mmCIF file of C-alpha atoms in Angstrom:
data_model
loop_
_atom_site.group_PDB
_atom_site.id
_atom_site.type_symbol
_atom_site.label_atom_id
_atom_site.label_comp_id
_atom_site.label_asym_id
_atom_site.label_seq_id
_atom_site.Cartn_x
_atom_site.Cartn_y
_atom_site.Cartn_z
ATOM 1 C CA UNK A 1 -64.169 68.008 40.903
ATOM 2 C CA UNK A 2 -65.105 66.770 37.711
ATOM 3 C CA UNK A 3 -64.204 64.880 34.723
ATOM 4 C CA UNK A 4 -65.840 65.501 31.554
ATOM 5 C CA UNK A 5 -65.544 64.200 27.931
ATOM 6 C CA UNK A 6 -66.859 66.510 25.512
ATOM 7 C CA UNK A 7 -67.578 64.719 22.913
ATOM 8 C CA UNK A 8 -68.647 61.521 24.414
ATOM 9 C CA UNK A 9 -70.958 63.400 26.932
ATOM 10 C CA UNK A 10 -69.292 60.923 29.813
ATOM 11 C CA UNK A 11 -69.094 62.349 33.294
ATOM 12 C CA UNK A 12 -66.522 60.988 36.170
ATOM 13 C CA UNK A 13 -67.210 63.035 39.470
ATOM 14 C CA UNK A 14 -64.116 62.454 41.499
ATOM 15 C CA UNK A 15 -64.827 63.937 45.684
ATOM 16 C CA UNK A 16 -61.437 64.357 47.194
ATOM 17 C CA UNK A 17 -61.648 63.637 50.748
ATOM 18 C CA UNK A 18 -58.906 63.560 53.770
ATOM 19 C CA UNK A 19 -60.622 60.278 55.404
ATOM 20 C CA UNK A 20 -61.143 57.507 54.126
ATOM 21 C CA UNK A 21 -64.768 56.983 55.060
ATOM 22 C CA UNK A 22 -67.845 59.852 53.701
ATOM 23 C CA UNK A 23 -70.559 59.840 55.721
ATOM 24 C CA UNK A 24 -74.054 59.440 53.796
ATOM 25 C CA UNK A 25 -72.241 57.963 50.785
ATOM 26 C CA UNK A 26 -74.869 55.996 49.811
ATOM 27 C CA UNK A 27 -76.936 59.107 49.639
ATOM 28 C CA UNK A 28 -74.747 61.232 48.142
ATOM 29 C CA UNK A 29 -74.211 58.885 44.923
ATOM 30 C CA UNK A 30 -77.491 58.807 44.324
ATOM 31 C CA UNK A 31 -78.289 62.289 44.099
ATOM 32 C CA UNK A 32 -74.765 62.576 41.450
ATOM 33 C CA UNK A 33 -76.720 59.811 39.764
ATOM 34 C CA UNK A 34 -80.207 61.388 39.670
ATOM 35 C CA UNK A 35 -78.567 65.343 39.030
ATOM 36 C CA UNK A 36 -75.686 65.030 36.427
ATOM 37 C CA UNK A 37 -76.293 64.399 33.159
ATOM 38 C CA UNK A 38 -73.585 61.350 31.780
ATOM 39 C CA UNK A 39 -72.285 60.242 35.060
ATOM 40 C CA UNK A 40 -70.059 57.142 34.250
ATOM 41 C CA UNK A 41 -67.936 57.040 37.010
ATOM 42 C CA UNK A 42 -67.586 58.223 40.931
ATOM 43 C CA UNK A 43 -64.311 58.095 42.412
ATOM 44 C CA UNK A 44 -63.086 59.294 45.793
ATOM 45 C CA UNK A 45 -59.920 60.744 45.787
ATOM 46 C CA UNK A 46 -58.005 60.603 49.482
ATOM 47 C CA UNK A 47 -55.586 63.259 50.199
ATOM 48 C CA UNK A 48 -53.986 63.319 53.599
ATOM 49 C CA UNK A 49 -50.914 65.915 53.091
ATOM 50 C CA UNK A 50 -51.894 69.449 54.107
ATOM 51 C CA UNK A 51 -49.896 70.603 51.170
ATOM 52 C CA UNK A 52 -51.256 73.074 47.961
ATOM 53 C CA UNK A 53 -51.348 69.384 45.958
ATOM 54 C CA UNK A 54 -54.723 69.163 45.225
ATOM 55 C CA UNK A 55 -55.156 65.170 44.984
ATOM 56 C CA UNK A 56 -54.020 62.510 47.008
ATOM 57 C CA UNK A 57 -52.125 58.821 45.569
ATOM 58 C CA UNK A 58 -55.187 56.798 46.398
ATOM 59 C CA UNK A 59 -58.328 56.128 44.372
ATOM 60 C CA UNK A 60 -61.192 54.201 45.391
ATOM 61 C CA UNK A 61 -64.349 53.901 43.016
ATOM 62 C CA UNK A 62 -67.470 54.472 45.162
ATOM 63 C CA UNK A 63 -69.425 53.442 41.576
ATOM 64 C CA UNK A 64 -69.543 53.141 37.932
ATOM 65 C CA UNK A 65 -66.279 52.725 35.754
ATOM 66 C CA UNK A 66 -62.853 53.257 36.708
ATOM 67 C CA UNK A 67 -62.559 55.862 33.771
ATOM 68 C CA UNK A 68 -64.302 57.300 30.884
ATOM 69 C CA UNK A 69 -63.647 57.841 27.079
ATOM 70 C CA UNK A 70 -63.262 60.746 25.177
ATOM 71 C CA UNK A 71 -61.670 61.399 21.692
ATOM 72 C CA UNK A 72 -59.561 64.140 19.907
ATOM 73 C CA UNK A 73 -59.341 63.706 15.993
ATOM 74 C CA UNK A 74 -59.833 59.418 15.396
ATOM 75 C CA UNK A 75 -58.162 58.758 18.950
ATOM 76 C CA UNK A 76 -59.956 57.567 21.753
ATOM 77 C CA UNK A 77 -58.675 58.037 25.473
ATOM 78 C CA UNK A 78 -59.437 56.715 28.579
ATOM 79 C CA UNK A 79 -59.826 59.293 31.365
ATOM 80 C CA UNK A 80 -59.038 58.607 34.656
ATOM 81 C CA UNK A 81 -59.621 60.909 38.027
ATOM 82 C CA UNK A 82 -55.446 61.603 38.319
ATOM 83 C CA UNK A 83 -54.899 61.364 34.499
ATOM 84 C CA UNK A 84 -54.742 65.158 32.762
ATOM 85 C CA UNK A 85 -56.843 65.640 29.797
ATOM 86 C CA UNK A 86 -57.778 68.867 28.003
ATOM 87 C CA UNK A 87 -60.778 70.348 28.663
ATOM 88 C CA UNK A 88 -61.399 72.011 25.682
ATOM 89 C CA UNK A 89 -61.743 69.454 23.085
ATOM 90 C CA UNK A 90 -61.708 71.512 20.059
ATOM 91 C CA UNK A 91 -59.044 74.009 21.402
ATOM 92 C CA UNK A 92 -56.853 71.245 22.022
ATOM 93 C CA UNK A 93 -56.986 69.899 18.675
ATOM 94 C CA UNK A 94 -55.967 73.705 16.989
ATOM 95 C CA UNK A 95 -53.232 73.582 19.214
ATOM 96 C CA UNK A 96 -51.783 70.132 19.242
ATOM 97 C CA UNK A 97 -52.225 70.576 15.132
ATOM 98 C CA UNK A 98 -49.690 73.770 15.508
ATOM 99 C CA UNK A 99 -47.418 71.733 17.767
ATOM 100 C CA UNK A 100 -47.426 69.326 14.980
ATOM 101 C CA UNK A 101 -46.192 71.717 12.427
ATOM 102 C CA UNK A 102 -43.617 73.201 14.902
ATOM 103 C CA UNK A 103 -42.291 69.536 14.819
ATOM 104 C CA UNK A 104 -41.550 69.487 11.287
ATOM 105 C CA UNK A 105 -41.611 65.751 10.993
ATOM 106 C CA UNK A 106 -40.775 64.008 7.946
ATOM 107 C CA UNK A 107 -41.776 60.283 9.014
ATOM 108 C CA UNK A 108 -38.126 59.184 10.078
ATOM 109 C CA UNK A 109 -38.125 60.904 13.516
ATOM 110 C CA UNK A 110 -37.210 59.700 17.285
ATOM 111 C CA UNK A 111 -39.156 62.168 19.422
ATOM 112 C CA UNK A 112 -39.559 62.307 22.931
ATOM 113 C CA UNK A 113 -42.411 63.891 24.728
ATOM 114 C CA UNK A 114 -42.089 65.417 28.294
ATOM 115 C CA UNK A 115 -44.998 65.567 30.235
ATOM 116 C CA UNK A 116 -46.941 63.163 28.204
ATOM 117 C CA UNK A 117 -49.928 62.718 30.607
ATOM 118 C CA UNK A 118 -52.609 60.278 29.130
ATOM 119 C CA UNK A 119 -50.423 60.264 25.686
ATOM 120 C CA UNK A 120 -52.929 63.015 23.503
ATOM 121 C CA UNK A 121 -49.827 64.450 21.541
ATOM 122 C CA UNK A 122 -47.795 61.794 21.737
ATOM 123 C CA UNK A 123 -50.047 59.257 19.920
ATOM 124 C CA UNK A 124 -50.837 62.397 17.336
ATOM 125 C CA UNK A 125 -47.638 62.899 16.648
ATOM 126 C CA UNK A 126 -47.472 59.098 15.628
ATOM 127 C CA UNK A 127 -49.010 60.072 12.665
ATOM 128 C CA UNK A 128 -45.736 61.236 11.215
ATOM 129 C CA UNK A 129 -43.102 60.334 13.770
ATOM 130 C CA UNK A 130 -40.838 56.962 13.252
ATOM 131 C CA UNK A 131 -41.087 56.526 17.299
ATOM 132 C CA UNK A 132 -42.527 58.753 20.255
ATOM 133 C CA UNK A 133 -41.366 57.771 23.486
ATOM 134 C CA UNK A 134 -43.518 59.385 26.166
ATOM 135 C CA UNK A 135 -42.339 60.155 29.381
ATOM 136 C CA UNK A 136 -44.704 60.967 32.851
ATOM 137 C CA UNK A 137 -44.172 60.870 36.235
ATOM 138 C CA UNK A 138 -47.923 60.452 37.408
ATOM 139 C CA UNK A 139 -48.127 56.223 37.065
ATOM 140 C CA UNK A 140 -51.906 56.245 36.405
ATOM 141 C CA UNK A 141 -51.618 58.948 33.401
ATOM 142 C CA UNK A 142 -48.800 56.679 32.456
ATOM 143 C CA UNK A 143 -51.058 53.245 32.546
ATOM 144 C CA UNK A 144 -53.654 55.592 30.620
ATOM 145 C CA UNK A 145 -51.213 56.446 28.021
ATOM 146 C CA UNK A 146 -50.126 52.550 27.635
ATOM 147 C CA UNK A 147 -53.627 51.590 27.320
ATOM 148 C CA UNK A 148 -54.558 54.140 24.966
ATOM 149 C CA UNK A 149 -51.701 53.084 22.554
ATOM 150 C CA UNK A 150 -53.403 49.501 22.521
ATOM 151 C CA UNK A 151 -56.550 50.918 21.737
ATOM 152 C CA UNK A 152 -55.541 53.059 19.141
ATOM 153 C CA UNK A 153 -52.961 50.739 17.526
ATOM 154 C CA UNK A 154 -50.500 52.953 17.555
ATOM 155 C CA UNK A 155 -47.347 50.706 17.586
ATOM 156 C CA UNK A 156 -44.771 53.423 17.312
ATOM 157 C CA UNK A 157 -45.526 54.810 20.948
ATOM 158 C CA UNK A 158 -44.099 54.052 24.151
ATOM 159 C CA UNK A 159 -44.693 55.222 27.683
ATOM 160 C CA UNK A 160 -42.143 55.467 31.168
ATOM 161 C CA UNK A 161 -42.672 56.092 34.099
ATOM 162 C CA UNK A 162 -40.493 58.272 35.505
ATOM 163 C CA UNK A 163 -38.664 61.195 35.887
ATOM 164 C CA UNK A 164 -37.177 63.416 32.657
ATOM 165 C CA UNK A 165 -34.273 64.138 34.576
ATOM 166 C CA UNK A 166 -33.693 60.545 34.538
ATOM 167 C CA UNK A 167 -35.123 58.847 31.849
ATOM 168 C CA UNK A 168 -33.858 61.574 29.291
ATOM 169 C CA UNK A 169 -30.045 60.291 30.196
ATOM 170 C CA UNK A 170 -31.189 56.445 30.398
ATOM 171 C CA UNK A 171 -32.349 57.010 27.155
ATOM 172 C CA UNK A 172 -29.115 58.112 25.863
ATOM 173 C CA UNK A 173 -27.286 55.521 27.621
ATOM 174 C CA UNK A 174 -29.271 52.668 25.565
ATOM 175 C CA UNK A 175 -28.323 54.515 22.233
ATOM 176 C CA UNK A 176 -31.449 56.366 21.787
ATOM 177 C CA UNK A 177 -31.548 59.483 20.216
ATOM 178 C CA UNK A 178 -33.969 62.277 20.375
ATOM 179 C CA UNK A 179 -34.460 64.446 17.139
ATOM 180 C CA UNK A 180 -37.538 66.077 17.679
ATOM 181 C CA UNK A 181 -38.854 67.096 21.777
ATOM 182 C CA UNK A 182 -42.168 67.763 22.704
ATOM 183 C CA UNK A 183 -42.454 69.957 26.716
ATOM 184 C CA UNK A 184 -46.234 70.401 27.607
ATOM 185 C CA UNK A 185 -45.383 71.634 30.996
ATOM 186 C CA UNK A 186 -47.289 72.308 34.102
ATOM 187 C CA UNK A 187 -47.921 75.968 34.964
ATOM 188 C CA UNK A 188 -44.669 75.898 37.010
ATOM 189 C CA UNK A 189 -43.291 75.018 34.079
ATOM 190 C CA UNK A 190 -40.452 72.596 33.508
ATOM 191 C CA UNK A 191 -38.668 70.993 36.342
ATOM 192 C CA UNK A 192 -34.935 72.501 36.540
ATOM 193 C CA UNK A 193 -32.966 68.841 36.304
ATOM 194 C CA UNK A 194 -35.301 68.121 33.499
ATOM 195 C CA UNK A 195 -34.242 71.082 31.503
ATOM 196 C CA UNK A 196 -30.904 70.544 32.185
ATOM 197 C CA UNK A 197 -31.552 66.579 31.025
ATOM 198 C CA UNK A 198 -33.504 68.052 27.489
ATOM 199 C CA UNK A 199 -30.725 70.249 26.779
ATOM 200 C CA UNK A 200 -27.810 67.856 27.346
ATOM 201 C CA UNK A 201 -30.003 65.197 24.958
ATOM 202 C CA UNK A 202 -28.633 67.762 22.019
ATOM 203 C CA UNK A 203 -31.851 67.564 20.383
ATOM 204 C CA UNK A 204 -32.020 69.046 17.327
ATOM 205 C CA UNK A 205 -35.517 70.529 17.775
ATOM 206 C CA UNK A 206 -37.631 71.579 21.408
ATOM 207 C CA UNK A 207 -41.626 72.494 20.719
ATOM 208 C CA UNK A 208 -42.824 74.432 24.066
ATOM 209 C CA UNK A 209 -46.517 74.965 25.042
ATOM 210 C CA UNK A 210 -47.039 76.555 28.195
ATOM 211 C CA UNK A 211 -50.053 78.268 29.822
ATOM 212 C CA UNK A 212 -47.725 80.344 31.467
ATOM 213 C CA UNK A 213 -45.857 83.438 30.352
ATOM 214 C CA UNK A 214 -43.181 83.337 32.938
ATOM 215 C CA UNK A 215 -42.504 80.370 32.970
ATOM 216 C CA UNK A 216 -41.809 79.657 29.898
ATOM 217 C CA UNK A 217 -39.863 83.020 29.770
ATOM 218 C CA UNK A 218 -37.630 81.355 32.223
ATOM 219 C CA UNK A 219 -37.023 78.216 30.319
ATOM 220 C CA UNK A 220 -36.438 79.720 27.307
ATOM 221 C CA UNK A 221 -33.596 82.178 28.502
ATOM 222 C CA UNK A 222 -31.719 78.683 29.725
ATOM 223 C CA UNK A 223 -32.056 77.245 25.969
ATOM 224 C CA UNK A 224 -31.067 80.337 24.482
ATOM 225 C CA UNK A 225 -28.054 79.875 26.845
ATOM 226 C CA UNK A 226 -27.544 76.803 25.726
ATOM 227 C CA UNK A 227 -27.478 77.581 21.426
ATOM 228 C CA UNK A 228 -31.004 77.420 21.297
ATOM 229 C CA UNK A 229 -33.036 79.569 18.594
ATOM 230 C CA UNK A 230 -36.695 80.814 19.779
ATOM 231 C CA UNK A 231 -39.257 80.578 16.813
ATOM 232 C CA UNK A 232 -42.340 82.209 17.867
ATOM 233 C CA UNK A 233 -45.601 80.431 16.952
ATOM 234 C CA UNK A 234 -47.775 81.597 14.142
ATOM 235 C CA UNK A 235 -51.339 81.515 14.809
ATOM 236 C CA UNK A 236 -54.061 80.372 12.610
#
């Protein structure tokens, strides 16, 4: 599989492998080197489980850089081979720009965003958020969101690691209230215990995106239950 920034014309090839050793690797760098166009970075990805999880928890770069750069609006991100980024660039920023809206922030906001990945919304939404704490169970999309905070300066963002389901409550525990919440779930959509976790954080306002219809059908029946009202999205 690949990785490819858009817009800095950077290429990561990441080969996902169930051993640890590729015969002819030598070889078979070489001809990524001399074929693609960009290559910055290849990775080998090692996935033992014989499960429908495509990658594995261990990365070992076979050459180049351990990630690549690309950029939405004035942000730059680093991109690594487990960290999610949007593949189209210019989609992306139409729809994170509507998400923005939908948050209606006024500068004086706590929001938290689920799913945060390598941080793109979250450290957009600092433009007019008070504080964004970004939450992500992958650890390198989480070390790719803290190092893209740096690099962007955005002092008003902070990344977990962990779990909604239990970082929402921890949260709450340590006086922290959430007044605007971001989901940008997976295709399965969002985890049942972290549902449960968003809705018992009373937050005033929830901004959905989801690729899938049925998913976030599902979801959305359990916030109605809860005193939720569904806004549909206007598109420009």
């Amino acid at each position: 599989m690949g990785r490819d920034g858009i817009k800095s014309s950077k290429v990561m090839a990441v080969i996902i492998t169930s051993a640890y050793d590729i015969p002819y690797r030598r070889e078979l760098i070489e001809c990524l080197k001399a074929g693609v166009p960009g290559l910055k970075s290849v990775v080998q990805n090692i996935n033992k489980k014989p499960t429908n999880v495509v990658m594995g928890a261990k990365d070992r770069i076979l050459w180049g850089e351990p990630v690549i750069k690309d950029t939405l609006w004035d942000f730059t991100f680093n991109i690594s081979a487990r960290s999610f980024f949007q593949v189209n660039s210019v989609q992306a920023e139409r729809l994170y720009g509507c998400a923005l809206d939908y948050a209606d922030l006024t500068g004086k906001e706590t929001m938290t965003d689920i799913y945060c990945g390598t941080g793109t919304i979250s450290l957009y939404m600092t433009k007019q958020a008070a504080k964004i704490y970004g939450i992500e169970l992958a650890g390198p999309a989480t070390e790719d969101a803290k190092k893209n905070a740096g690099l962007n300066s955005c002092a008003n963002a902070e990344f977990i690691h962990g779990d909604a389901k239990d970082v929402l409550p921890d949260l709450l525990k340590a006086g922290i209230r959430t007044d605007v919440m971001l989901l940008d779930t997976p295709r399965a959509g969002c985890d049942e215990k972290a549902l449960r976790a968003a809705a018992a954080a009373a937050t005033k306002r929830i901004v959905y995106i989801s690729c899938i219809s049925a998913s976030i059908a599902r979801d959305l029946a359990y916030l109605t239950e809860k005193e939720y009202e569904i806004l549909m999205p206007i598109v420009k």
